[in-house]
Every structure is written in C-alpha cells, then in structure tokens.
mmCIF file of C-alpha atoms and ligand atoms in Angstrom:
data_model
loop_
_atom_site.group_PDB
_atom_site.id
_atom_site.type_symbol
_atom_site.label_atom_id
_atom_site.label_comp_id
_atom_site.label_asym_id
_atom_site.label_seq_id
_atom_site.Cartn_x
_atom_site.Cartn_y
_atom_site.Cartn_z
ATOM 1 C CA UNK X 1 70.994 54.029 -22.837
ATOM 2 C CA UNK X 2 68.216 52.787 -25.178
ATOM 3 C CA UNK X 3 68.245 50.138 -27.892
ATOM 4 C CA UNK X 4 68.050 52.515 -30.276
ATOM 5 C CA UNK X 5 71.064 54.304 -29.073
ATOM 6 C CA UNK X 6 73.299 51.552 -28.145
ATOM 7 C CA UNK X 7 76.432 53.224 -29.880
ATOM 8 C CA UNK X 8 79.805 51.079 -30.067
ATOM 9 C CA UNK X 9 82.327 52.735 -27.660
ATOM 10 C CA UNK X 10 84.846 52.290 -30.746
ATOM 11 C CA UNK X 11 82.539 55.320 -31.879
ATOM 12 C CA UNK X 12 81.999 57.121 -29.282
ATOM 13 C CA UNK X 13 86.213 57.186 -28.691
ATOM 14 C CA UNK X 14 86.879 57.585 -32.256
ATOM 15 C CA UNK X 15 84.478 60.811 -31.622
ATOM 16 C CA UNK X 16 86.295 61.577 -28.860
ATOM 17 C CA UNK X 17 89.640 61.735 -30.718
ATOM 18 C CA UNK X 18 88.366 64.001 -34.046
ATOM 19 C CA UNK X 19 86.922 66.623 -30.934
ATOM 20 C CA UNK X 20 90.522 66.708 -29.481
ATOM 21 C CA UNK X 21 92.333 66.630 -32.961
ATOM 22 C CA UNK X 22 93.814 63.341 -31.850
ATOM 23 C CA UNK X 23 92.562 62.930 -35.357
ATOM 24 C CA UNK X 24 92.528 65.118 -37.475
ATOM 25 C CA UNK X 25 92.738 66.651 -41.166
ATOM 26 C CA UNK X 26 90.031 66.605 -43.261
ATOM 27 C CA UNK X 27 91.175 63.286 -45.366
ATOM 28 C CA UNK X 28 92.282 61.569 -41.731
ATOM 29 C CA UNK X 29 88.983 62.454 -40.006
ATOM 30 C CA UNK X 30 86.665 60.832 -43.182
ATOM 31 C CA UNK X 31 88.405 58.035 -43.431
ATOM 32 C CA UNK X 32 88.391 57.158 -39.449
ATOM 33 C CA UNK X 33 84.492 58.121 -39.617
ATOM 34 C CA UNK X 34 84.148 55.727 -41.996
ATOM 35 C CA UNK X 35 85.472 53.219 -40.345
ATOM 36 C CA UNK X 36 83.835 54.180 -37.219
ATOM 37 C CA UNK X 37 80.696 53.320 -39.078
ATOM 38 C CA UNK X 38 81.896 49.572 -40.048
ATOM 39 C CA UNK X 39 82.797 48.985 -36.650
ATOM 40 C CA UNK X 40 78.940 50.251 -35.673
ATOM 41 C CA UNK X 41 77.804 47.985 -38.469
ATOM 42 C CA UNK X 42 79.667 44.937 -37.765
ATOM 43 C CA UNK X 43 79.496 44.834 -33.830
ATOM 44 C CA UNK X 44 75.814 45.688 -33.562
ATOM 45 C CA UNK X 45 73.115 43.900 -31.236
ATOM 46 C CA UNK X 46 70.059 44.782 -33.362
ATOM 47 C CA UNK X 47 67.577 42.160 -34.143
ATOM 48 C CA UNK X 48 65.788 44.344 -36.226
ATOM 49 C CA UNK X 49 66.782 46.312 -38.977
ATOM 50 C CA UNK X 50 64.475 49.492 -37.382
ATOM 51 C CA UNK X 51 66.953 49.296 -34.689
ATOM 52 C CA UNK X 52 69.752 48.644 -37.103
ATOM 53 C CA UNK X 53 69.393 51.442 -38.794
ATOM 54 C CA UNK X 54 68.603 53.949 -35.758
ATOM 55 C CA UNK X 55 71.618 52.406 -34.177
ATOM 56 C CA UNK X 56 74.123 53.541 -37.703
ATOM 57 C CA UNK X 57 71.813 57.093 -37.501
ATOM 58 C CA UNK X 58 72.973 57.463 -33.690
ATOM 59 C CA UNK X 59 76.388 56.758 -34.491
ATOM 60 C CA UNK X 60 76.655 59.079 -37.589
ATOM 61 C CA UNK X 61 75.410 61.818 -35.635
ATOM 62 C CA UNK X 62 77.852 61.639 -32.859
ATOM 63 C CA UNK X 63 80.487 61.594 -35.201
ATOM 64 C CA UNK X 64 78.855 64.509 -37.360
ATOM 65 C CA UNK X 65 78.757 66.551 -34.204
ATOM 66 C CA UNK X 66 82.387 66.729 -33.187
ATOM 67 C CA UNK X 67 83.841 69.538 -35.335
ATOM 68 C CA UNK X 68 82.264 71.250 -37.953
ATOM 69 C CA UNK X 69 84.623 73.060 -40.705
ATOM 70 C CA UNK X 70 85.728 69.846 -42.880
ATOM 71 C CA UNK X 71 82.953 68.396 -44.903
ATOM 72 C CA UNK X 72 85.093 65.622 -45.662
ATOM 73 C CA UNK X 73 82.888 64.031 -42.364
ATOM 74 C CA UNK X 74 79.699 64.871 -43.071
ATOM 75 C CA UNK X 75 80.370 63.367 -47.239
ATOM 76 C CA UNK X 76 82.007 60.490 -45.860
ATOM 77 C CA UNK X 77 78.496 59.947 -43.226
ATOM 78 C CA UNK X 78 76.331 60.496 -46.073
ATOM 79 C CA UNK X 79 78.228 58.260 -48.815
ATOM 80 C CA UNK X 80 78.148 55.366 -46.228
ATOM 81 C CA UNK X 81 74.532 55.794 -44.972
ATOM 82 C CA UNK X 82 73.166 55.852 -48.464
ATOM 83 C CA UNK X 83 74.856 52.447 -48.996
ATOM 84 C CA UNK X 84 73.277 50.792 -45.955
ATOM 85 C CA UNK X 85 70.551 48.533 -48.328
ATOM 86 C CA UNK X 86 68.796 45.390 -47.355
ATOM 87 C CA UNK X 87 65.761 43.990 -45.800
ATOM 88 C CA UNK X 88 67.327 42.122 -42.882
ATOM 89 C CA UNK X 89 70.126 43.007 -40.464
ATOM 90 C CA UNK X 90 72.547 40.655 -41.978
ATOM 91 C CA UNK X 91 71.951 42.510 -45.216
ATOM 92 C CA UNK X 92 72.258 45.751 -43.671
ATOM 93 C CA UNK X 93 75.061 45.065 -41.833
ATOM 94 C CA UNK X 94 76.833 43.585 -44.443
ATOM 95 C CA UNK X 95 76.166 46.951 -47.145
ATOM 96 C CA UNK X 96 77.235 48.829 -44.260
ATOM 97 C CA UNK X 97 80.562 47.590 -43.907
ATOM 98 C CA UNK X 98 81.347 46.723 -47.817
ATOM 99 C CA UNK X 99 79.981 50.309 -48.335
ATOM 100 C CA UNK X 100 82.695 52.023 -45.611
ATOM 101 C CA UNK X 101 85.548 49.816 -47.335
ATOM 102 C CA UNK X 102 84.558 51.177 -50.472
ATOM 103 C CA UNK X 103 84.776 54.580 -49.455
ATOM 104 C CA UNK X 104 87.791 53.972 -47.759
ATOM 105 C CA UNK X 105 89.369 52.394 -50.998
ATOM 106 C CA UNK X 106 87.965 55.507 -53.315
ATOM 107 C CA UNK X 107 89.546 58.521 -50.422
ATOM 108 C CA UNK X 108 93.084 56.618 -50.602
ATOM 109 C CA UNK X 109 93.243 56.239 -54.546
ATOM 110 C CA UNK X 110 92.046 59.829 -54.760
ATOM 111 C CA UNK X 111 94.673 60.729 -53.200
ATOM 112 C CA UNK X 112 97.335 59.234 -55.163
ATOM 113 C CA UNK X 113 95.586 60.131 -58.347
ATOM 114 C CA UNK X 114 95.133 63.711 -57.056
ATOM 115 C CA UNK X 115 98.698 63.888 -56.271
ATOM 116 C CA UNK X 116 100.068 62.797 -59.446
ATOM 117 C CA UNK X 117 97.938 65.800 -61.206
ATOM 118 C CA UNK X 118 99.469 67.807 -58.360
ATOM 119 C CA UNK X 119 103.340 66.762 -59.182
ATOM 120 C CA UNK X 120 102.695 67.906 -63.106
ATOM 121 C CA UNK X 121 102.857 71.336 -61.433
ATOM 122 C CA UNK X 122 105.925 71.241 -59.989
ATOM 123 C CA UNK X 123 109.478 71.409 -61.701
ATOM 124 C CA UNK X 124 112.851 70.117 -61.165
ATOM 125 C CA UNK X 125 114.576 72.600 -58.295
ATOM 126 C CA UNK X 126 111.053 74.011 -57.350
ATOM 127 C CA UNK X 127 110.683 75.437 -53.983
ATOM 128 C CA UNK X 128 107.047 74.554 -51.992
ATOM 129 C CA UNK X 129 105.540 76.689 -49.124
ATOM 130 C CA UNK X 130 103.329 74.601 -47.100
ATOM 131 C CA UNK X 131 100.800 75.973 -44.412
ATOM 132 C CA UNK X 132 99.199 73.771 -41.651
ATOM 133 C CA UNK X 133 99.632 69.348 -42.573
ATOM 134 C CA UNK X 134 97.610 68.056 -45.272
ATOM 135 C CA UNK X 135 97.636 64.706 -46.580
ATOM 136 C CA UNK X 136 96.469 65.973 -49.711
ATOM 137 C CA UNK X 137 98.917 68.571 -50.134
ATOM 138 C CA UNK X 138 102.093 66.273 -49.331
ATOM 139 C CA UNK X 139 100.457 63.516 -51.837
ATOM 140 C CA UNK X 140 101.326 66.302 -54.757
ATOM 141 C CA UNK X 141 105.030 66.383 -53.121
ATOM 142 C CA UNK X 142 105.261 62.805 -52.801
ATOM 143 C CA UNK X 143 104.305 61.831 -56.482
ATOM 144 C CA UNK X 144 106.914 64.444 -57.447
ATOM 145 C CA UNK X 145 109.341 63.042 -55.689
ATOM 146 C CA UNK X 146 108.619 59.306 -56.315
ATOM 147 C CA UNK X 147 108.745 60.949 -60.015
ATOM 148 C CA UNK X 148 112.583 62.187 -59.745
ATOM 149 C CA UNK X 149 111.706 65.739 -59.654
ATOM 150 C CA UNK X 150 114.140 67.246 -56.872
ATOM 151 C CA UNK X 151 111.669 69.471 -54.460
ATOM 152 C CA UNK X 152 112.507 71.781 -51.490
ATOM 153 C CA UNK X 153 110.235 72.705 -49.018
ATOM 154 C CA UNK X 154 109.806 75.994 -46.724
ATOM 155 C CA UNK X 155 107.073 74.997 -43.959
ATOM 156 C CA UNK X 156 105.506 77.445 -41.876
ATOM 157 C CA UNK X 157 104.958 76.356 -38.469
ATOM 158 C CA UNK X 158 101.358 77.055 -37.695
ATOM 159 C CA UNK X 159 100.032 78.452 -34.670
ATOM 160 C CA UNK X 160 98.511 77.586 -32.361
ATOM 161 C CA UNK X 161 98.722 73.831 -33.051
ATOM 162 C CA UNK X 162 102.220 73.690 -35.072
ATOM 163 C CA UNK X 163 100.838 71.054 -37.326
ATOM 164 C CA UNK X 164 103.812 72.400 -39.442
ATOM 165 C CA UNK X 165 105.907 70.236 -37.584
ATOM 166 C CA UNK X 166 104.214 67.062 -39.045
ATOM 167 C CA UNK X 167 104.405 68.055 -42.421
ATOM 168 C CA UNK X 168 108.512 68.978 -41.725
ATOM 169 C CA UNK X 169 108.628 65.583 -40.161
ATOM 170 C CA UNK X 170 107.134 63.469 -42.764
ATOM 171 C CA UNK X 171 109.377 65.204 -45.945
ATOM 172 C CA UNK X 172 112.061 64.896 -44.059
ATOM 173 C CA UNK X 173 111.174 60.709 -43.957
ATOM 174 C CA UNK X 174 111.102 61.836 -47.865
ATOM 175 C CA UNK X 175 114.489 63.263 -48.238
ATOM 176 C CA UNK X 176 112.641 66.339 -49.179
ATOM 177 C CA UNK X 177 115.082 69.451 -47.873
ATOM 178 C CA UNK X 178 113.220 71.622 -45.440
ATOM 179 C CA UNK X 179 112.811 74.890 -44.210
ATOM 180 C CA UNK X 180 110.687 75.370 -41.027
ATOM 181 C CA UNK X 181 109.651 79.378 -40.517
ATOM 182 C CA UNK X 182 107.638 80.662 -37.932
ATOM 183 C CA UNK X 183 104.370 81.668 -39.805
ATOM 184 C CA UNK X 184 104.865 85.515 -39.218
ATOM 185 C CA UNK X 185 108.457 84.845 -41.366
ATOM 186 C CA UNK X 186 106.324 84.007 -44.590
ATOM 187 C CA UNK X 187 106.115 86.703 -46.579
ATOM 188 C CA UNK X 188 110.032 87.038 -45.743
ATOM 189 C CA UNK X 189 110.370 83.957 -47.297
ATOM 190 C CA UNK X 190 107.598 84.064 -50.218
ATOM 191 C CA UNK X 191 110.434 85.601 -52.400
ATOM 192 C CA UNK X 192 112.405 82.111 -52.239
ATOM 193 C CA UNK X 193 109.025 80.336 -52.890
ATOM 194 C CA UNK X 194 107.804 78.747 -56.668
ATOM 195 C CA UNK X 195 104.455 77.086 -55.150
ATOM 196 C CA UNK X 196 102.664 77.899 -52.197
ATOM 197 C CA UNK X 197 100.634 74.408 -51.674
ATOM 198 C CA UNK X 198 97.558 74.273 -49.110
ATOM 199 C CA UNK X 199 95.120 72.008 -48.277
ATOM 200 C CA UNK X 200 91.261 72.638 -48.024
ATOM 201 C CA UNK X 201 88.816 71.393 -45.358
ATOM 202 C CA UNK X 202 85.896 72.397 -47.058
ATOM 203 C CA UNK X 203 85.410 74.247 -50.815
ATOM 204 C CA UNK X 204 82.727 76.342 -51.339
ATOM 205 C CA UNK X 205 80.634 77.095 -54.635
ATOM 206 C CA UNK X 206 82.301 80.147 -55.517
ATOM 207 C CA UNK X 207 85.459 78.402 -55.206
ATOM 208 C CA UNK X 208 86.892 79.808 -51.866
ATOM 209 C CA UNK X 209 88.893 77.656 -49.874
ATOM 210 C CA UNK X 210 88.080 77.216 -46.168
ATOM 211 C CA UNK X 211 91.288 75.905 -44.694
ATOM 212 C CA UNK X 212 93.615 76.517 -41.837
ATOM 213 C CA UNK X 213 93.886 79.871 -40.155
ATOM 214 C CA UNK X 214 96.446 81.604 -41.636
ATOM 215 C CA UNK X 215 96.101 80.484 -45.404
ATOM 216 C CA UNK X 216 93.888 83.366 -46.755
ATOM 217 C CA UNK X 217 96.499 85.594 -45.415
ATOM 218 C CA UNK X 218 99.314 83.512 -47.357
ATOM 219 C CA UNK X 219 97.633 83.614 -50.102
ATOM 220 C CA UNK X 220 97.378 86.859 -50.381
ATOM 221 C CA UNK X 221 100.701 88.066 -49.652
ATOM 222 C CA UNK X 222 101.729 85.282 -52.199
ATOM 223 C CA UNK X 223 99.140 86.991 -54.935
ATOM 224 C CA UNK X 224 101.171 90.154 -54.069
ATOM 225 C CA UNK X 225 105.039 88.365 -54.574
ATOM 226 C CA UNK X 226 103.223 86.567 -57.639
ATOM 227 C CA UNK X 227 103.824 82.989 -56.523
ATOM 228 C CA UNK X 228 101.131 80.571 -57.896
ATOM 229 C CA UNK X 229 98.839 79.294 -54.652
ATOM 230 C CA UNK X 230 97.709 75.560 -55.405
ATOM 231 C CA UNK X 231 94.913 73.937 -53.368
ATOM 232 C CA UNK X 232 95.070 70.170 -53.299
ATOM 233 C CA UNK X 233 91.687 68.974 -52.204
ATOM 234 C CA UNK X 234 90.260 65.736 -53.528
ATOM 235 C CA UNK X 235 86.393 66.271 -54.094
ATOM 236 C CA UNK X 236 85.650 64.814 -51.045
ATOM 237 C CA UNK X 237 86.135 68.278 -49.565
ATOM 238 C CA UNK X 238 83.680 70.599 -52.095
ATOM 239 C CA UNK X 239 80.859 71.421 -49.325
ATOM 240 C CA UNK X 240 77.575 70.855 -51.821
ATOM 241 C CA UNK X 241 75.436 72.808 -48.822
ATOM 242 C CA UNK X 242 76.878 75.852 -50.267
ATOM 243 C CA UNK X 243 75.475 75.241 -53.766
ATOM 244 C CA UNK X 244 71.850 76.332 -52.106
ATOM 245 C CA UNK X 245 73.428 79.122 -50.538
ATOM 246 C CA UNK X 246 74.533 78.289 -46.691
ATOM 247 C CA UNK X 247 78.070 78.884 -45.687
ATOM 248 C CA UNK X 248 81.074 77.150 -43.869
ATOM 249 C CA UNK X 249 80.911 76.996 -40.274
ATOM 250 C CA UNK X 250 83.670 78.439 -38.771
ATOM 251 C CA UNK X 251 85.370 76.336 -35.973
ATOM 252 C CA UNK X 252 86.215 78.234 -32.861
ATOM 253 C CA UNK X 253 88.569 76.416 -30.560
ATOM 254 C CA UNK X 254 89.269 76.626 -26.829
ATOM 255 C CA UNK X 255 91.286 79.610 -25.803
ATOM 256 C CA UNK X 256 94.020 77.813 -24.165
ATOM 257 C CA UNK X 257 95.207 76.437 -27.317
ATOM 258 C CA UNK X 258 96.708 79.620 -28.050
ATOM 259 C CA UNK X 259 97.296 80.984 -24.327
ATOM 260 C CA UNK X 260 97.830 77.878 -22.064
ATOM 261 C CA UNK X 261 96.018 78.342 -18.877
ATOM 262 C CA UNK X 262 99.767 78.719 -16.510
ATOM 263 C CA UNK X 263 101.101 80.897 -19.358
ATOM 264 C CA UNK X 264 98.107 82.808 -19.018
ATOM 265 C CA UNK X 265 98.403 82.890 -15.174
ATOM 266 C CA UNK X 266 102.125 84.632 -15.370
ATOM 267 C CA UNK X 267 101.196 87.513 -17.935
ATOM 268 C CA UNK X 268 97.574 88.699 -16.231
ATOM 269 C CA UNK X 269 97.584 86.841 -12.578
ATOM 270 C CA UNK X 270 94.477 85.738 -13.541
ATOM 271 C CA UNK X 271 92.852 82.449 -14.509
ATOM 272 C CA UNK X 272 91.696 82.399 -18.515
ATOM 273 C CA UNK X 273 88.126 84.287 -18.488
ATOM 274 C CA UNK X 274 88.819 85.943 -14.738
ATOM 275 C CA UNK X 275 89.467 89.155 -16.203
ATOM 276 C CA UNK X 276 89.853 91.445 -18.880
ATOM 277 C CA UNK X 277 91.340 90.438 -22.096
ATOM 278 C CA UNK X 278 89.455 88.406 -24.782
ATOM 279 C CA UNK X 279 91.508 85.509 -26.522
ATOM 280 C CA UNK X 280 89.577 84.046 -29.522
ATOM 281 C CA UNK X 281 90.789 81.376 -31.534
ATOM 282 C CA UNK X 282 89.214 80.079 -34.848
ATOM 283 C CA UNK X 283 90.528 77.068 -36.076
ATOM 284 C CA UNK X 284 90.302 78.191 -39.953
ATOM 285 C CA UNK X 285 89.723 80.869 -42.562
ATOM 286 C CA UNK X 286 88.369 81.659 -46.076
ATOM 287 C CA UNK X 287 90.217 82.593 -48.849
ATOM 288 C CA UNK X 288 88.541 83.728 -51.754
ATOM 289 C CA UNK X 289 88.647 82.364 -55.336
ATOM 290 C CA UNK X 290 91.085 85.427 -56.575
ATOM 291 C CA UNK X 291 93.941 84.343 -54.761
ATOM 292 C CA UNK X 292 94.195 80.595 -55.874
ATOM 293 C CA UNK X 293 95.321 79.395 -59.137
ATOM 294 C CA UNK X 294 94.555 76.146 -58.499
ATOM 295 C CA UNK X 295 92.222 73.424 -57.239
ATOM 296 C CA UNK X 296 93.986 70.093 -57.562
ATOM 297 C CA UNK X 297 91.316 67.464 -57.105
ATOM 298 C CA UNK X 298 91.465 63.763 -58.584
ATOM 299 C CA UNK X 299 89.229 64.647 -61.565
ATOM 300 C CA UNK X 300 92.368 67.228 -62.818
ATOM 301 C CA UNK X 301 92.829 70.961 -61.934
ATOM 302 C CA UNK X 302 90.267 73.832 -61.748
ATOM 303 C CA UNK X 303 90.167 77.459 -61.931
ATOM 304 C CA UNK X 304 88.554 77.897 -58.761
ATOM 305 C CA UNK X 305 85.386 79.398 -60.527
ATOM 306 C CA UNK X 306 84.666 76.863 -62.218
ATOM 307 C CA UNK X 307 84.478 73.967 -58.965
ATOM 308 C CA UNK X 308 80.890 74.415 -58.892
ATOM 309 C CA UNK X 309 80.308 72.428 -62.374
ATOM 310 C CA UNK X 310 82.165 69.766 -60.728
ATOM 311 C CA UNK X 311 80.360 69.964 -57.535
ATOM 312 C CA UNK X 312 77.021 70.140 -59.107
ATOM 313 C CA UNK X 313 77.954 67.142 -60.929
ATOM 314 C CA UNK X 314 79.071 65.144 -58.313
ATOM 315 C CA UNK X 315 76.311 66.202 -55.888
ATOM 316 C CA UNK X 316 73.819 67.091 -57.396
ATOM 317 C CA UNK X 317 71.565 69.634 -55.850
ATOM 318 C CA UNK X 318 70.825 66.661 -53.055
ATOM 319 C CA UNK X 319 72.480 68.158 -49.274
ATOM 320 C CA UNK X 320 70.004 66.276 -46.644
ATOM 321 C CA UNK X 321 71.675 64.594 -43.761
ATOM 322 C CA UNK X 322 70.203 60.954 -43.413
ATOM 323 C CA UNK X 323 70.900 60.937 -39.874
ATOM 324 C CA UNK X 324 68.739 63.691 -39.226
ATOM 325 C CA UNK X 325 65.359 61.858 -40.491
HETATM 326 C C1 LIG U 1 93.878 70.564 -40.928
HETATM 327 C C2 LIG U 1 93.860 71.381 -42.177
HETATM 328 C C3 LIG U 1 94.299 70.691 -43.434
HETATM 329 C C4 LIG U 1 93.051 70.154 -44.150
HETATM 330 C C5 LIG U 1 93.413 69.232 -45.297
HETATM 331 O O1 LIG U 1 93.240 71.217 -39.848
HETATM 332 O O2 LIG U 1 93.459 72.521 -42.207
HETATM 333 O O3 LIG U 1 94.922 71.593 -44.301
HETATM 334 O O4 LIG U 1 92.248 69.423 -43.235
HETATM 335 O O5 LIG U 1 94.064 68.090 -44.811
HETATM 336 P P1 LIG U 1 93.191 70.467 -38.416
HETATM 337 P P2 LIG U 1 94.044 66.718 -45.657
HETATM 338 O O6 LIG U 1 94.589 70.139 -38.035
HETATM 339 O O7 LIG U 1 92.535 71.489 -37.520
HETATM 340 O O8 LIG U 1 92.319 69.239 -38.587
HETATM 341 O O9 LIG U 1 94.614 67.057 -46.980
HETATM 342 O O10 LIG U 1 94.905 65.761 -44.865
HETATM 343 O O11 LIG U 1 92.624 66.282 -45.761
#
C-alpha cells in the first residue's frame, strides 16, 4: 500500500463492521465513523501534512463506501473533514481529533434534546408502534419515561433482520410493557396504537422519509386507522444532496438475508442464483411527506414540508464530498 493510503486497520475494521451491520443505524454508524476518523488522525505516520490529509481522504472514503442509504455517514465525513485546519501535522492532527469529539458530543446531545421534544407528544397510557431499532426513536420513549409518563409499546419484528428484537430488548431494560408482532400483524394491531414512531436514515427535501423497509407501508395503513406517524430524526439525517435534485440511494442487500442459503437448498434443491426464482431484498423504503405528521429533530417538530427551510439553513446549498477532491 502507498503512503498516501496507509489507512489504520481500526478503519478499515470499523468499515468492515457498518458493511455487515455489525454496526449499524444511522445515529450508531456516524458516530463510529467519526471516531474512525480520530483514530486515523491520531495514529497516523505522515510527516507531511500532503500525506496527512490524503491519508484522512483515504480513510473517509472507505468508510463513505460501505452502505449508502443513511446520510448520517457521509454528514458526519464531511463535518469532520471540514474541521481538519492547520499548517503542520501536529495541527492537523490535533483539529482532526478535537473536531470528531465535537461531533461526537453534538450527535449524543441531539439526541437527548430531540427526545425530550419527542416525549411532549406522548401522553400518560399512550400506546407506541415501533418499526425496525432506532436510537432516535427510543430517545423520544426514554425522555417520556424518565418524565413519569407511563408508555406501552407494540414492536413489530422486522424482517429480514428482526432489529425489532433490539428495540423490545432495550424497553424492556426500561420497564416499558411490550408487545412484539410479526410485521404482517400491524395493521391488526394499528387499532390498539396512539403513535406509530419511526426512525429515518436519510430525509429528503420534500420531506419523505427514507427508512427501513416496511415503514412507508406502516405509515400508510396507519394514515388509513388515523394514528399520528412521528419521525424522530435529529438533523444529522436531512440528505442536503436532495436540495439540488438527486435522490436516496436505495440499499439492496444480499439475498440470503431473507432466504438463507440451506433454507433455500430445502424449498428449490438448488443453490441461491442456480435456478429460477428471483429473491431481492432492499434494505429500506420511502415514504412520502403525506403520511407523516411529524419530523422530530433537535431544533423542535416539522410538518414534513416544511424540512427543507431547515435543511437549507443548516446546509446551505454546499453538497461536495471533500474526499473526492
Ligand atoms: C436502521 C434503521 C433505523 C435508522 C434510524 O437500519 O432503519 O430506523 O437508521 O436509526 P439498519 P437511529 O439496521 O439497516 O442500519 O435513530 O439509531 O439513527
């Protein structure tokens, strides 16, 4: 490997762990990013801040390049690159790292502050649906709780990855009474629902929510049973690409997530891809603007359509990836 791309191995296996979900969720994956970054900073060889700065380029594109849906990663890249300030590598070095910490700080008192606006939307003997396992979600739930306010849960389970089961897991550790469903036993249980409460990997201009596969259809079967759908999503997750236009990308996962390769065997005889049937699996969905009620950042609630003055604000009209010069 060259100077220039002498990466850390902490990054390359912290990139290794986002790819297999070993980390994961959008808040989870910018925060370890982050980090990933200090550790870059604070271990490297360079002698000169050229090679410095290639070196923190190198690393922030392997990280950038292991799954694309939550712009939580590429934000959290960006925020710490443009921090990286100095004329000589100690300088540099030492930006670096302050700058990661400092984004690291800001994510986890977002987070807090976004769930205490969160928790002023939820009453005394209020039931929750939850879809997938979002920090930012349960941060609403725990600032209720912490609060007083007595909360009850239904969690659907959440194919193909059951990241459900976290979520039960950790509001159980909260007292929190839960309900786990299999997702296709939502709707059922929408009528028993106050609150369905999602997180977002990404938010787009218009307002649509790009979050785990299976919350556009939630939402919209809770739109029909007229149950209010909050989106907790500090603004770490609005996706400022799609002020000038471009869209989410999509995830698509391995096929053996949702038909493991022996299970697949027994039904067809065949190996996955050795015959006929197609298995796709996309890791998330979009659900547009008219379904959500909601967007519960740390800067208060929005009506959806109006995330872009936020964005815009935050952002500016500024998208270019520093790793990419
Ligand atoms: C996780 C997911 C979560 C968001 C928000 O998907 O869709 O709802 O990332 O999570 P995956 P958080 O499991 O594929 O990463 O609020 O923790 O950022």
């Amino acid at each position: 490997m060259d100077e220039q791309g002498a990466l850390d191995p902490d990054v390359v296996e912290t990139a290794e762990q986002i790819a297999a979900m070993d980390i994961r969720g959008a808040a989870t994956i910018a925060d370890a990013a982050a980090g990933a970054l200090a550790t870059q900073a604070d271990r490297s060889d360079a002698e000169r801040p050229a090679v410095f700065r290639a070196q923190l380029r190198a690393a922030a594109k392997t990280l950038y390049e292991t799954r694309p849906t939550a712009v939580s990663l590429p934000n959290a890249l960006r925020y710490v690159l443009r921090g990286m300030e100095g004329i000589t590598v100690t300088e540099l070095r030492a930006s670096t790292v302050a700058r990661a910490e400092e984004f690291q700080t800001e994510l986890a008192q977002a987070q807090e502050q976004l769930g205490r606006v969160g928790a002023n939307r939820l009453r005394d003997g209020d039931v929750v649906m939850t879809h997938c396992h979002s920090t930012d979600a349960l941060s609403c739930i725990e600032a209720a709780v912490d609060a007083g306010t007595d909360i009850e849960a239904i969690v659907k389970e959440t194919r193909p990855r059951k990241q459900g089961h976290i979520t039960a897991r950790q509001l159980r550790e909260w007292d929190v009474p839960v309900t786990l469903i299999v997702d296709n036993a939502a709707r059922r249980y929408l009528d028993e629902a106050d609150h369905v409460l999602v997180g977002a990997d990404s938010i787009a201009a218009d307002g649509s929510v790009i979050n785990k596969i299976g919350t556009s259809g939630l939402a919209v079967n809770a739109r029909e049973r007229g149950v209010p759908v909050m989106v907790a999503a500090q603004t770490i997750k609005l996706h400022p690409d799609t002020m000038t236009g471009h869209t989410v990308e999509i995830e698509m996962r391995d096929e053996t997530e949702v038909l493991p390769v022996p299970e697949r065997a027994d039904v067809t005889g065949e190996q996955p891809n050795d015959e006929g049937f197609v298995v796709e699996n996309p890791g998330f969905d979009v659900t547009p603007p008219r379904y959500v009620d909601a967007i519960v950042t740390e800067r208060g609630q929005f009506p959806p359509e109006s995330i872009v003055i936020l964005m815009r604000e935050l952002f500016g009209e500024t998208t270019a990836e520093p790793w990419e010069r």
